Short mmCIF file of C-alpha atoms and ligand atoms in Angstrom, two decimals:
data_model
loop_
_atom_site.label_atom_id
_atom_site.label_comp_id
_atom_site.label_asym_id
_atom_site.label_seq_id
_atom_site.Cartn_x
_atom_site.Cartn_y
_atom_site.Cartn_z
CA MET D 1 51.33 148.86 150.24
CA SER D 2 50.24 145.39 151.26
CA HIS D 3 46.98 143.85 150.21
CA GLN D 4 44.60 143.25 153.12
CA PRO D 5 41.44 141.23 152.67
CA ASP D 6 38.30 143.12 153.58
CA HIS D 7 36.55 140.38 155.50
CA PHE D 8 38.34 138.75 158.36
CA SER D 9 37.89 138.22 162.06
CA VAL D 10 40.32 137.62 164.87
CA ARG D 11 39.87 134.71 167.23
CA ARG D 12 41.83 134.02 170.39
CA VAL D 13 42.97 130.42 170.70
CA VAL D 14 44.37 128.94 173.90
CA LEU D 15 47.02 126.36 173.10
CA PRO D 16 47.48 123.22 175.23
CA SER D 17 50.58 124.92 176.72
CA GLY D 18 48.34 127.68 178.07
CA LYS D 19 49.73 130.28 175.70
CA THR D 20 47.08 132.42 174.01
CA ILE D 21 47.47 133.33 170.37
CA GLU D 22 45.33 135.39 168.04
CA VAL D 23 44.37 133.84 164.72
CA MET D 24 43.03 135.81 161.78
CA LEU D 25 40.15 134.01 160.09
CA PHE D 26 39.41 135.05 156.53
CA GLU D 27 35.88 134.76 155.29
CA GLN D 28 35.27 131.74 153.14
CA ALA D 29 32.29 129.89 151.90
CA PRO D 30 30.82 128.05 154.89
CA ALA D 31 31.98 124.47 155.26
CA ARG D 32 29.36 121.92 154.41
CA PRO D 33 28.60 119.30 157.02
CA MET D 34 30.06 115.94 156.11
CA SER D 35 27.34 113.47 155.30
CA PHE D 36 27.71 110.73 157.86
CA SER D 37 25.92 107.50 158.32
CA ALA D 38 22.29 107.78 159.30
CA THR D 39 23.21 105.66 162.31
CA GLY D 40 25.08 108.57 163.89
CA LEU D 41 28.61 109.67 164.64
CA HIS D 42 29.04 106.98 167.31
CA VAL D 43 29.07 104.28 164.60
CA CYS D 44 32.40 103.67 162.86
CA PRO D 45 32.09 103.98 159.07
CA THR D 46 34.97 101.50 158.71
CA CYS D 47 34.03 98.62 161.03
CA ALA D 48 30.51 99.53 162.29
CA SER D 49 31.63 99.59 165.92
CA GLU D 50 29.29 101.65 168.09
CA LEU D 51 32.12 102.78 170.38
CA VAL D 52 33.38 105.76 168.35
CA HIS D 53 34.25 108.73 170.55
CA PRO D 54 35.47 112.28 169.96
CA ILE D 55 39.08 113.17 170.68
CA ALA D 56 38.93 116.82 169.59
CA TRP D 57 36.28 119.30 168.64
CA SER D 58 35.96 122.99 167.96
CA GLU D 59 33.36 125.41 166.74
CA HIS D 60 33.41 125.76 162.99
CA GLY D 61 30.92 128.48 162.39
CA ARG D 62 27.30 128.94 163.26
CA GLU D 63 25.83 125.64 164.48
CA LEU D 64 28.73 123.68 163.00
CA TRP D 65 31.42 121.71 164.81
CA GLU D 66 34.63 120.22 163.54
CA VAL D 67 34.99 116.92 165.33
CA THR D 68 37.80 114.38 165.22
CA LEU D 69 36.49 110.92 166.01
CA ARG D 70 38.36 107.75 166.90
CA CYS D 71 37.23 104.16 166.76
CA PRO D 72 38.76 102.13 169.62
CA GLU D 73 38.23 98.87 167.77
CA CYS D 74 39.83 99.48 164.35
CA HIS D 75 41.76 102.65 165.39
CA ALA D 76 40.32 104.65 162.47
CA PHE D 77 40.32 108.41 162.74
CA THR D 78 38.06 110.80 160.93
CA THR D 79 37.69 114.55 161.08
CA GLY D 80 34.62 116.25 159.74
CA VAL D 81 32.34 119.19 160.14
CA HIS D 82 28.93 118.32 161.52
CA HIS D 83 25.78 120.21 162.35
CA GLN D 84 24.90 120.96 165.97
CA THR D 85 22.01 118.47 165.97
CA VAL D 86 24.27 115.61 164.83
CA VAL D 87 26.85 116.49 167.50
CA GLU D 88 24.10 116.68 170.14
CA ALA D 89 22.97 113.19 169.11
CA LEU D 90 26.56 111.99 169.60
CA ASP D 91 26.58 113.62 173.03
CA ILE D 92 23.42 111.70 173.96
CA GLU D 93 25.08 108.45 172.83
CA LEU D 94 28.17 109.30 174.88
CA ASP D 95 25.99 109.93 177.94
CA ARG D 96 24.27 106.58 177.33
CA GLY D 97 27.67 104.86 177.11
CA THR D 98 28.84 106.56 180.30
CA ASP D 99 25.68 105.43 182.10
CA ALA D 100 26.25 101.84 180.91
CA LEU D 101 29.88 101.92 182.13
CA VAL D 102 28.88 103.32 185.52
CA ALA D 103 26.16 100.66 185.88
CA ASP D 104 28.70 97.92 185.02
CA LEU D 105 31.18 99.37 187.50
CA ARG D 106 28.53 99.38 190.27
CA ARG D 107 27.64 95.75 189.55
CA LEU D 108 31.33 94.82 189.61
CA VAL D 109 31.93 96.66 192.90
CA GLU D 110 28.86 95.01 194.46
CA ALA D 111 29.98 91.57 193.26
CA ASN D 112 33.50 92.13 194.61
CA THR D 113 32.16 93.46 197.92
CA GLU D 114 29.83 90.47 198.34
CA ASP D 115 32.75 88.14 197.61
CA GLU D 116 34.98 89.92 200.16
CA ILE D 117 32.26 89.79 202.81
CA ALA D 118 31.70 86.08 202.20
CA ARG D 119 35.46 85.37 202.50
CA PHE D 120 35.76 87.55 205.62
CA ALA D 121 32.77 85.76 207.23
CA ALA D 122 34.33 82.37 206.42
CA VAL D 123 37.63 83.46 208.00
CA LEU D 124 35.82 84.67 211.14
CA GLN D 125 33.84 81.42 211.45
CA SER D 126 37.00 79.37 211.11
CA ASP D 127 38.78 81.37 213.82
CA LEU D 128 41.53 82.13 211.36
CA LEU D 129 41.53 85.83 212.13
CA LEU D 130 43.38 86.83 215.28
CA PRO D 131 43.97 90.24 216.96
CA GLU D 132 47.63 89.97 215.91
CA ASP D 133 46.52 90.14 212.29
CA PHE D 134 45.72 93.83 212.72
ZN1 ZN P 1 36.12 101.01 163.61
#
């Protein structure tokens, strides 16, 4: 007769290959959230870069998330369990970063477009563009 623990649950996990497996989770004491810098998860504890981003995350119990973070500047990795509110604050920072990148991209596209228009106008005024060019 094999010994079976009394308290366990089964969770389906979809692997990156698409295969679905069932994992038995045995009850344990709940993981405690890792105490992170008061500046938030987006700040690297190693180099203080504010560009830290998540590379993996999964639910880790009620209102807890296990998140693996990566710093693009010093290449540090850290995995920890964080409360929902801390992860939501990271999400807000990520949205802010995305907005900043999109705004920079728009400015770059506008600058490039203005430059192309100016060069095209100069070519037209100089009669350097002929029907054979098309
Ligand atoms: Zn760093």
